[in-house]
Coordinates of C-alpha atoms in Angstrom, one line a residue:
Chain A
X282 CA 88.1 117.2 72.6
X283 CA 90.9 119.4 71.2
X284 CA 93.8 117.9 71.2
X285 CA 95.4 120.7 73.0
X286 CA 93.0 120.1 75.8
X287 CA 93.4 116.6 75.5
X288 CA 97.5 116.5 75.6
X289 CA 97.0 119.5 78.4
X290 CA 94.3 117.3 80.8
X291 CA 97.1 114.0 79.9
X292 CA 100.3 115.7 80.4
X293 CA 98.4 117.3 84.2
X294 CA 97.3 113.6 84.9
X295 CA 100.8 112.3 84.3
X296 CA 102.3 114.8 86.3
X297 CA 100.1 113.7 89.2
X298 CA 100.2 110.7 88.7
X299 CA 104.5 110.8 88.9
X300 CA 104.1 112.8 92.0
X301 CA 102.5 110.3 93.9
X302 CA 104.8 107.8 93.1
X303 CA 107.8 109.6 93.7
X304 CA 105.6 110.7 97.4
X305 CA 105.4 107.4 97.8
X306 CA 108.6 106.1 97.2
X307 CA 110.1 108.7 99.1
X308 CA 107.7 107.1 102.5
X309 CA 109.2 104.0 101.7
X310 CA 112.4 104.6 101.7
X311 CA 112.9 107.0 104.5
X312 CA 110.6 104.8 106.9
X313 CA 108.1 107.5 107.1
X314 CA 105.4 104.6 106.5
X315 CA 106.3 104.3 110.8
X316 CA 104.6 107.8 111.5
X317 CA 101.2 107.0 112.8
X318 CA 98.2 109.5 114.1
X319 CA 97.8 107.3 117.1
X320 CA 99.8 106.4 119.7
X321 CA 100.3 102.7 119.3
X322 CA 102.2 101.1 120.3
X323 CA 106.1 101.4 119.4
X324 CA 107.4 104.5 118.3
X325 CA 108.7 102.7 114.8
X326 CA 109.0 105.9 113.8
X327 CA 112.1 107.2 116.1
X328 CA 113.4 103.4 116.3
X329 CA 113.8 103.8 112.4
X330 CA 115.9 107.0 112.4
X331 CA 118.2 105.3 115.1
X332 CA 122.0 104.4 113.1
X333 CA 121.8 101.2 110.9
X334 CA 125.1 100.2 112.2
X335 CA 125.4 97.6 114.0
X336 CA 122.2 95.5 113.6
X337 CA 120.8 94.1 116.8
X338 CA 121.0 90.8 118.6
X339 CA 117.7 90.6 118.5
X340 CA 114.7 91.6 116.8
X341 CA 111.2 91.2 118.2
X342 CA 107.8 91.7 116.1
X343 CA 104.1 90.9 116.6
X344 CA 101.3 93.1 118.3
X345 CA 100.1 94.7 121.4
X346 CA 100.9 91.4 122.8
X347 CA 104.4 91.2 122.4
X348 CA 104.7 95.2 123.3
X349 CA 103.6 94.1 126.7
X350 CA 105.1 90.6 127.0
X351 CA 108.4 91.1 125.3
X352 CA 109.9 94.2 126.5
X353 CA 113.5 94.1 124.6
X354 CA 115.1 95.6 128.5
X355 CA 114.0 92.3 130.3
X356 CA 114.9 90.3 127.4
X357 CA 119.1 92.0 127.7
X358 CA 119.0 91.8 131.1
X359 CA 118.4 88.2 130.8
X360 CA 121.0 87.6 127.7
X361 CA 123.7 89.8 129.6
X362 CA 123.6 87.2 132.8
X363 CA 123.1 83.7 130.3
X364 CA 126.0 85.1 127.5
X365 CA 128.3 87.4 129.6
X366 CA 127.8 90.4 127.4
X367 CA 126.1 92.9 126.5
X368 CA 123.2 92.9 123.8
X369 CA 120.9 94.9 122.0
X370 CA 117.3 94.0 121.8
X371 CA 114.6 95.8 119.3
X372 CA 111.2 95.5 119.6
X373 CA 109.2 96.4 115.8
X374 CA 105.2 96.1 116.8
X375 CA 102.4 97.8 115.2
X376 CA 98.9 98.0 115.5
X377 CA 96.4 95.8 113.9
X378 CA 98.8 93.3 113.8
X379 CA 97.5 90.3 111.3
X380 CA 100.7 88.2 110.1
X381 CA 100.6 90.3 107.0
X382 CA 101.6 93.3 109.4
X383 CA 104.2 91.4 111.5
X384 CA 105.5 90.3 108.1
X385 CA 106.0 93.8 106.5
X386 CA 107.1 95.2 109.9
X387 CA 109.9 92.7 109.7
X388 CA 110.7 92.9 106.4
X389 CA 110.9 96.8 106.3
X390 CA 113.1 97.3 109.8
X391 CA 115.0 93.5 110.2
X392 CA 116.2 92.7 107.4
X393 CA 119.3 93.6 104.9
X394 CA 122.1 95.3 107.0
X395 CA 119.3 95.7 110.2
X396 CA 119.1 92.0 110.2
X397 CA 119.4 90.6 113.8
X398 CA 120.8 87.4 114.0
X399 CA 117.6 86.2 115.9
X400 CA 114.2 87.2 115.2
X401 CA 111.6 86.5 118.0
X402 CA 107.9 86.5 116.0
X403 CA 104.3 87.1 118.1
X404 CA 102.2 84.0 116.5
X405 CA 98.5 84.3 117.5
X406 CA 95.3 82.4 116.1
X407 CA 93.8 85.5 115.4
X408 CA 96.6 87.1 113.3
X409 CA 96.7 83.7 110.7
X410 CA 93.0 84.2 109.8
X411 CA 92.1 84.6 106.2
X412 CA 89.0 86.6 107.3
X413 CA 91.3 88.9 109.8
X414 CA 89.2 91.3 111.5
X415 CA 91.5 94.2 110.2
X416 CA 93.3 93.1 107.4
X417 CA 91.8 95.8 105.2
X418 CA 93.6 98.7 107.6
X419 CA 96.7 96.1 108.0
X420 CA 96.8 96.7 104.5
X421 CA 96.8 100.0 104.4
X422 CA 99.1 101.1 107.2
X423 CA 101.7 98.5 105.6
X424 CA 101.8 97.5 102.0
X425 CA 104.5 98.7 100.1
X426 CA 104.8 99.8 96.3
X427 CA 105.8 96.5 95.9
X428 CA 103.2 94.9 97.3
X429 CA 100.4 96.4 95.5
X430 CA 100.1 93.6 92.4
X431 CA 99.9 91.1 95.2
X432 CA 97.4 92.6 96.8
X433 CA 95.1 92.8 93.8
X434 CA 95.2 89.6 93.1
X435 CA 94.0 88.3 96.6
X436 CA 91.3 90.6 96.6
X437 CA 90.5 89.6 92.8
X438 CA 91.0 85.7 94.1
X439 CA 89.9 85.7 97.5
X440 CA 87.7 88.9 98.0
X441 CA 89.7 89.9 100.8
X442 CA 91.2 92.7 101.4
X443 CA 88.9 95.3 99.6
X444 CA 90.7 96.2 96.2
X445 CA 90.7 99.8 97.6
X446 CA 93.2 99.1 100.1
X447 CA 95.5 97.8 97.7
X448 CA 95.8 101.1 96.5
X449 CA 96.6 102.5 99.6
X450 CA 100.4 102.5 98.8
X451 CA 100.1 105.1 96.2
X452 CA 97.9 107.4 98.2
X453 CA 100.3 106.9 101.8
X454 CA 102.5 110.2 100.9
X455 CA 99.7 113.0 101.8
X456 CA 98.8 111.4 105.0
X457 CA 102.4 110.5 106.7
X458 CA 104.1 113.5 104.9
X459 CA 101.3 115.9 106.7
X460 CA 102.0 113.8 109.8
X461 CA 105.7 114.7 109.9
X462 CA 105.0 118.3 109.6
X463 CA 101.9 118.6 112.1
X464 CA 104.0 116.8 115.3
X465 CA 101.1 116.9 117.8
X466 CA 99.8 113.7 116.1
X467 CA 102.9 111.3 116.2
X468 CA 105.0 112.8 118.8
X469 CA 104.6 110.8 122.0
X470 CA 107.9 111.5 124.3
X471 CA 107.8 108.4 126.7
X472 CA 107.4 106.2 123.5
X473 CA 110.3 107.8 121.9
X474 CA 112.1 107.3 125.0
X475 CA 112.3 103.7 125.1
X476 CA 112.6 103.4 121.7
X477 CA 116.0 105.2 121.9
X478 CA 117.2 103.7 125.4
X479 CA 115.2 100.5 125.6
X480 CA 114.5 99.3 122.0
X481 CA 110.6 100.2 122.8
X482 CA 108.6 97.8 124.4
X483 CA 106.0 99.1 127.2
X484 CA 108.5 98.5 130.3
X485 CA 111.9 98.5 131.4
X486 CA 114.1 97.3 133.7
X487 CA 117.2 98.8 133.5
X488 CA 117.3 101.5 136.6
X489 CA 115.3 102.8 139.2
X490 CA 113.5 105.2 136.6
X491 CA 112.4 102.4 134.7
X492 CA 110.8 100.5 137.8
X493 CA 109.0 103.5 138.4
X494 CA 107.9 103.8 135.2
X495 CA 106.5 100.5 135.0
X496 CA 104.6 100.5 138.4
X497 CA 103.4 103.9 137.7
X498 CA 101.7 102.4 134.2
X499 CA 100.8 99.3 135.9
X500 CA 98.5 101.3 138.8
X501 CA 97.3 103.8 136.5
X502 CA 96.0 100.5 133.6
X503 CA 94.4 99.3 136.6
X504 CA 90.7 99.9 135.3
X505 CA 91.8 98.3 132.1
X506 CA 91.0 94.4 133.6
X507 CA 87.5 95.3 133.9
X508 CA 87.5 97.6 130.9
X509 CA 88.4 95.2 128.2
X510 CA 86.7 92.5 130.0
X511 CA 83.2 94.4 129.1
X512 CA 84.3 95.4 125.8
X513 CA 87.0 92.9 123.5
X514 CA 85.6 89.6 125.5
X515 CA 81.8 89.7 124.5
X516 CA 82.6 90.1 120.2
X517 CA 85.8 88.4 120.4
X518 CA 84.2 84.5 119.4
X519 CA 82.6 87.0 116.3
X520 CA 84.4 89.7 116.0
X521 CA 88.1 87.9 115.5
X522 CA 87.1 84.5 114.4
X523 CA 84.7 85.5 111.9
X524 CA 84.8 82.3 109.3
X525 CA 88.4 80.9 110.6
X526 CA 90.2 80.0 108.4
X527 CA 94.4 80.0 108.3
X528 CA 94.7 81.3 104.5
X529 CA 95.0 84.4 102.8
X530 CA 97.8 87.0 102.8
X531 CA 98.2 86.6 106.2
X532 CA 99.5 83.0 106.2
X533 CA 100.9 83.7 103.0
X534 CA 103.4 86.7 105.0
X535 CA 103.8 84.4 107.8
X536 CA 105.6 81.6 105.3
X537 CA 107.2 84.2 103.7
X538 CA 108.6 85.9 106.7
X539 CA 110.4 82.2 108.0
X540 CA 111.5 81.9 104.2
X541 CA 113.1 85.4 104.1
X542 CA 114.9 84.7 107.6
X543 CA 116.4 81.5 106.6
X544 CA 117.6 83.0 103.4
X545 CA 119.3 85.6 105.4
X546 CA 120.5 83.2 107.9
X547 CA 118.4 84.6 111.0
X548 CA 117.2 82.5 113.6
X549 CA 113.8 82.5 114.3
X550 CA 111.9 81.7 117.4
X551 CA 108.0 82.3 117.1
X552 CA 106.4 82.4 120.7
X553 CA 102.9 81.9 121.1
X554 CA 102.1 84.1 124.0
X555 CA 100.0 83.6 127.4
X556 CA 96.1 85.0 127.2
X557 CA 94.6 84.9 130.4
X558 CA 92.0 81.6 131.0
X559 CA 89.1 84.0 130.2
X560 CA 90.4 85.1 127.0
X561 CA 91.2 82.0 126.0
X562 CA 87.5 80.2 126.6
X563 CA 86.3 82.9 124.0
X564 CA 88.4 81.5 121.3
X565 CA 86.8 78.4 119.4
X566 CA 88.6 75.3 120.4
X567 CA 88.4 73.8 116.6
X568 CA 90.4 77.7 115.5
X569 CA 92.3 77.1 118.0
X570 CA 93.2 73.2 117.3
X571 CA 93.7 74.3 113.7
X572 CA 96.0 77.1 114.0
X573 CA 98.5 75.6 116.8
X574 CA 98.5 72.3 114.2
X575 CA 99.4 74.3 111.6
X576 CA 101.8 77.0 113.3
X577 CA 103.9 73.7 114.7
X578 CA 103.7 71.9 111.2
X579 CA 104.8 75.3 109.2
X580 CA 107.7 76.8 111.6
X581 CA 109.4 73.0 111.5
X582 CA 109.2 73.0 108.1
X583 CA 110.8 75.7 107.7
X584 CA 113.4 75.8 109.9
X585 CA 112.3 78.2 113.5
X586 CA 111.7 77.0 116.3
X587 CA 108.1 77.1 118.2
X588 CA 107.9 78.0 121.9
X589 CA 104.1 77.7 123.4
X590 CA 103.8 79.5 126.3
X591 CA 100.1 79.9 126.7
X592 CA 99.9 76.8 128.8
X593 CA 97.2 76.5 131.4
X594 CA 99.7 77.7 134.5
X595 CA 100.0 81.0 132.7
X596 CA 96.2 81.3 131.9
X597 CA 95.4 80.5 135.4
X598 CA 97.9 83.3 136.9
X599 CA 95.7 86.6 137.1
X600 CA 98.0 88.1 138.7
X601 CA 100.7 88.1 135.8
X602 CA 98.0 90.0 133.6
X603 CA 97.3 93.8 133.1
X604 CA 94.7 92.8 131.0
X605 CA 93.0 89.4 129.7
X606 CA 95.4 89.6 126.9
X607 CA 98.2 91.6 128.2
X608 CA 101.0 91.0 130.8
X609 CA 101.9 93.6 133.8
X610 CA 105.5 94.1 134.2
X611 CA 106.4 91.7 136.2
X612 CA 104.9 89.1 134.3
X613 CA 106.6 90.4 130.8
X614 CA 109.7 90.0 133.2
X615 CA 108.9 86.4 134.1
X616 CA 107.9 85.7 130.4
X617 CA 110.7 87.1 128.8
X618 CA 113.2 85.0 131.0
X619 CA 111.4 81.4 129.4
X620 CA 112.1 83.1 126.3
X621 CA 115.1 84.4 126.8
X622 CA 116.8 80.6 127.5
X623 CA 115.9 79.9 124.2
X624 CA 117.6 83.2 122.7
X625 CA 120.6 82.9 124.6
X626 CA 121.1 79.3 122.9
X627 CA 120.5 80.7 119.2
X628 CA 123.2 83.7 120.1
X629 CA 125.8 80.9 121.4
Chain B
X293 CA 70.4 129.5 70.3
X294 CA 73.5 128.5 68.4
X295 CA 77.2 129.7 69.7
X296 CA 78.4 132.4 72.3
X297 CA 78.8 136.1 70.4
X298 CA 82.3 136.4 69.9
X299 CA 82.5 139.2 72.5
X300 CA 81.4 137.3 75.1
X301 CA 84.6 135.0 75.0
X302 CA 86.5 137.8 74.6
X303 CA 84.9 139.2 77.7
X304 CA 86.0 136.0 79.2
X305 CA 90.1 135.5 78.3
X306 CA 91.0 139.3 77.6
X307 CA 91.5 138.1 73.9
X308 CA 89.4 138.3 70.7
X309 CA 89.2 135.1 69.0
X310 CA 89.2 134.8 65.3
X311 CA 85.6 134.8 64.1
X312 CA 85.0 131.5 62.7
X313 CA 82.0 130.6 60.7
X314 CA 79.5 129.4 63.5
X315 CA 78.3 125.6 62.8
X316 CA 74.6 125.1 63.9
X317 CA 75.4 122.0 66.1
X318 CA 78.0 124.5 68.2
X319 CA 76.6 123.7 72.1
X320 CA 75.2 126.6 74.4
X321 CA 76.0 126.8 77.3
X322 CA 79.3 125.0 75.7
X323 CA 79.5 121.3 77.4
X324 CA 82.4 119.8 78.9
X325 CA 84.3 123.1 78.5
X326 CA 85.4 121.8 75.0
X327 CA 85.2 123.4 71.6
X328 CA 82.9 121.2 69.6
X329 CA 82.9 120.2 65.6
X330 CA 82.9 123.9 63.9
X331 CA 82.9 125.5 66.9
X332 CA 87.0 126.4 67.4
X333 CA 86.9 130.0 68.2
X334 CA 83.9 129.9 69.9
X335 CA 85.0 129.1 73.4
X336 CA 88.0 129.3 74.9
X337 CA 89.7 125.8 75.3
X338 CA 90.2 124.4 78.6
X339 CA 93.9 125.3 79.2
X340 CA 93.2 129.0 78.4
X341 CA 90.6 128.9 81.1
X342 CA 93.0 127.7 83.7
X343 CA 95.1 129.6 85.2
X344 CA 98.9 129.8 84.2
X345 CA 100.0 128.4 87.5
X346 CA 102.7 126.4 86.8
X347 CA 105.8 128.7 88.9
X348 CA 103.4 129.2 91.1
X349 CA 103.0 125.6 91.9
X350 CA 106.5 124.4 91.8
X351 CA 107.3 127.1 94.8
X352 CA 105.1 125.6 96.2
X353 CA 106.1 122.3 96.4
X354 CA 109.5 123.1 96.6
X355 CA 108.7 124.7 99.7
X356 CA 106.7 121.5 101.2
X357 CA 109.2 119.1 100.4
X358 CA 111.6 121.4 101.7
X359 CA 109.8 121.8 104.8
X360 CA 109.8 117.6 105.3
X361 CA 113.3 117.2 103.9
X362 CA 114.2 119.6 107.2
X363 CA 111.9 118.3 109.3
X364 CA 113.5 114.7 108.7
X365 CA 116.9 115.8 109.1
X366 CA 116.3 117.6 112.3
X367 CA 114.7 114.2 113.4
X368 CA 117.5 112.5 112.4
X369 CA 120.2 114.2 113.8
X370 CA 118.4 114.7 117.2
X371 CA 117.8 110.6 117.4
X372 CA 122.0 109.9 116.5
X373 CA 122.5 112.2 118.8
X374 CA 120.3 111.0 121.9
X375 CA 121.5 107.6 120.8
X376 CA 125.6 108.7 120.7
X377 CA 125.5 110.0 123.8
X378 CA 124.0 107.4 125.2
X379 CA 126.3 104.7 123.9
X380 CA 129.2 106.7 124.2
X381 CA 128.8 108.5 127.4
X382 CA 126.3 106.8 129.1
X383 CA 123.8 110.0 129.3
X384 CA 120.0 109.5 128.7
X385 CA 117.0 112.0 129.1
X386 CA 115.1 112.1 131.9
X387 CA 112.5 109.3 131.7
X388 CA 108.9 110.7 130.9
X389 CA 105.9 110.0 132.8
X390 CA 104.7 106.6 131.7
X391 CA 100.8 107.7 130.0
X392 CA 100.0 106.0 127.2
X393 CA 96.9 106.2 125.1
X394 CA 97.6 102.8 123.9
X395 CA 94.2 101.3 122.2
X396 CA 94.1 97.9 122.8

């Protein structure tokens, strides 16, 4: 090879090479890591844009779960009757939500000068397993730059995720930047709606066009009982608690998502949430054991607070559930007032 | 058969080369695009085969990152905005209808 060629190919590489990294950086830093083809299930996206000043009361991260069971309108409704103020709630949930998700999610919108001072964290067995179900696509929707020598050396170590995801960070830019410019993909009005009047969440409770809202959802999700009953109950044992084990980066983001929070003096309150009784008898009562021994033994060591809420009286209450893993609205309402007791004593 | 005439290269890039003795190991059809041992002269190298793109390309992507850099400011402005006048004035948009194609 020449060496004109060979400084010409080089010097073209390079180039490349520097644009995807500058691409990438640029996601990071502007948030556009929150545009997403699908419609699930916050709109991080808008919440993101919304003015850093003033961080909120409260933060609230985890999964679908927590979208449905924590909207951030019942939870100020609440905390403006227990503290005699006003507050301002943010929910932050993404899709395929393993603990290495929740973690990033956290760490990328509540934290710095968006720190709230309490953080309410969606624990779930599922979400702690080494061997997540998704953990290759949590990967890849979330890592940062940052994250990318981390990465590589739990797939080198552990052989999970795939060392292709890792490299998903440096490869983000095409995707989301495409995304911004081709709106039909990301732009989902009610979504951005209650991200910029409700801090997201699936329902709220604020005036008579949020009550209609809600029961309007609520009737029309009313096939989804006997939908996901067919199709997430049957694979769930295999699908979800394929080798359990509590490992991997996912356990590894959990710890490091209390540590960050006590550094920067949050309080943290992770809720384990209700799953309807027939959900639950799919999950394997040794996972199960394992991961409420080690969430309790792991948030008291390091400083949050634990609230278990999937107790048999919610598992037996059908009627609380839009789904066997997903409350309606009125029983995110009833759920969010436990929860919200415990808030309003962290914000005293 | 050894080498490429020189005409044919010329042919090729608009320019005649300067005839070069032809070495007998000199590839045909010329592999990897890449002047071999003796051979200079004989083909064109690689970055005279490419096209001098280089403006070109930087409009280009000027353009594109122009196109986000407004696109991001328009969404920008248009969430402070939804979000002063909410705080400050109490007005919100209309509530749209509650569909979701929520996946799970």
């Amino acid at each position: 090879m020449s060496e004109e060629v060979d400084r010409r190919l080089l010097s073209v590489a390079g180039a490349f090479a520097a644009l995807l990294l500058v691409c990438g950086l640029l996601v990071d830093q502007l948030h556009l890591k929150w545009l997403q083809e699908v419609e699930w299930p916050t709109d991080l996206y808008g919440a993101s844009l919304l003015p850093d000043e003033g961080p909120p009361d409260v933060g609230v991260v985890g999964s679908s779960r927590a979208h449905f069971a924590l909207p951030p309108s019942a939870l100020d409704l609440c905390l403006g009757e227990a503290l005699g103020r006003p507050t301002k709630t943010v929910a932050a949930h993404r899709m395929r939500a393993s603990a290495y998700t929740i973690d990033i999610t956290a760490r990328n919108l509540f934290s710095g000068a968006r720190a709230p001072r309490v953080l309410v964290v969606e624990a779930a067995p599922e979400s702690l397993n080494a061997h997540h179900f998704e953990l290759d696509a949590s990967v890849r929707d979330n890592a940062d730059l940052r994250d990318v020598p981390e990465c590589f050396a739990a797939a080198l170590g552990e052989g999970e995720p795939a060392a292709a995801s890792c490299l998903h960070p440096f490869v983000r830019a095409p995707t989301n930047l495409a995304f911004l410019l081709h709106r039909p993909l990301t732009e989902h009005a009610h979504l951005t709606w209650m991200a910029r009047y409700h801090g997201g969440g699936q329902y709220c409770y604020d005036d008579d066009a949020c009550l209609a809202r809600n029961r309007a959802y609520d009737l029309e999700s009313a096939a989804r009982w006997e939908e996901r009953v067919s199709t997430v109950l049957p694979s769930l044992a295999a699908e979800r608690f394929r080798a359990y084990t509590i490992g991997g980066l996912p356990a590894a983001h959990f710890e490091a998502l209390l540590a960050r929070a006590r550094e920067e003096d949050q309080r943290v309150i992770v809720v384990n949430l209700p799953v309807h009784a027939l959900y639950q008898a799919r999950i394997p009562a040794a996972a199960y054991a394992a991961y409420d021994a080690w969430v309790h033994a792991r948030t008291a060591e390091l400083g949050a607070v634990y609230m278990d809420l999937n107790t048999p009286e919610w598992q037996a209450d059908r009627e609380r559930f839009l789904d066997p893993d997903h409350l309606d609205s009125d029983g995110a309402l009833a759920l969010s007032r436990e929860v919200c007791a415990e808030v309003a004593r962290a914000l005293h | 058969m050894p080498g490429r005439p020189p005409d044919r290269a010329a042919n090729r890039t608009g320019e005649r080369p300067t005839p070069r003795p032809v070495a007998a190991v000199c590839p045909d059809p010329p592999r990897r695009g890449l002047t071999g041992p003796g051979c200079a002269g004989q083909y064109p190298p690689v970055s005279r085969l490419l096209p001098r793109t280089e403006p070109q390309a930087a409009v280009l992507l000027l353009a594109i990152l122009g196109a986000l850099a407004g696109r991001y400011a328009l969404d920008r402005h248009e969430a402070r905005a939804a979000w002063t006048a909410w705080k400050e004035e109490g007005i919100q948009e209309e509530a749209p209808p509650a569909v979701s194609g929520t996946r799970r």
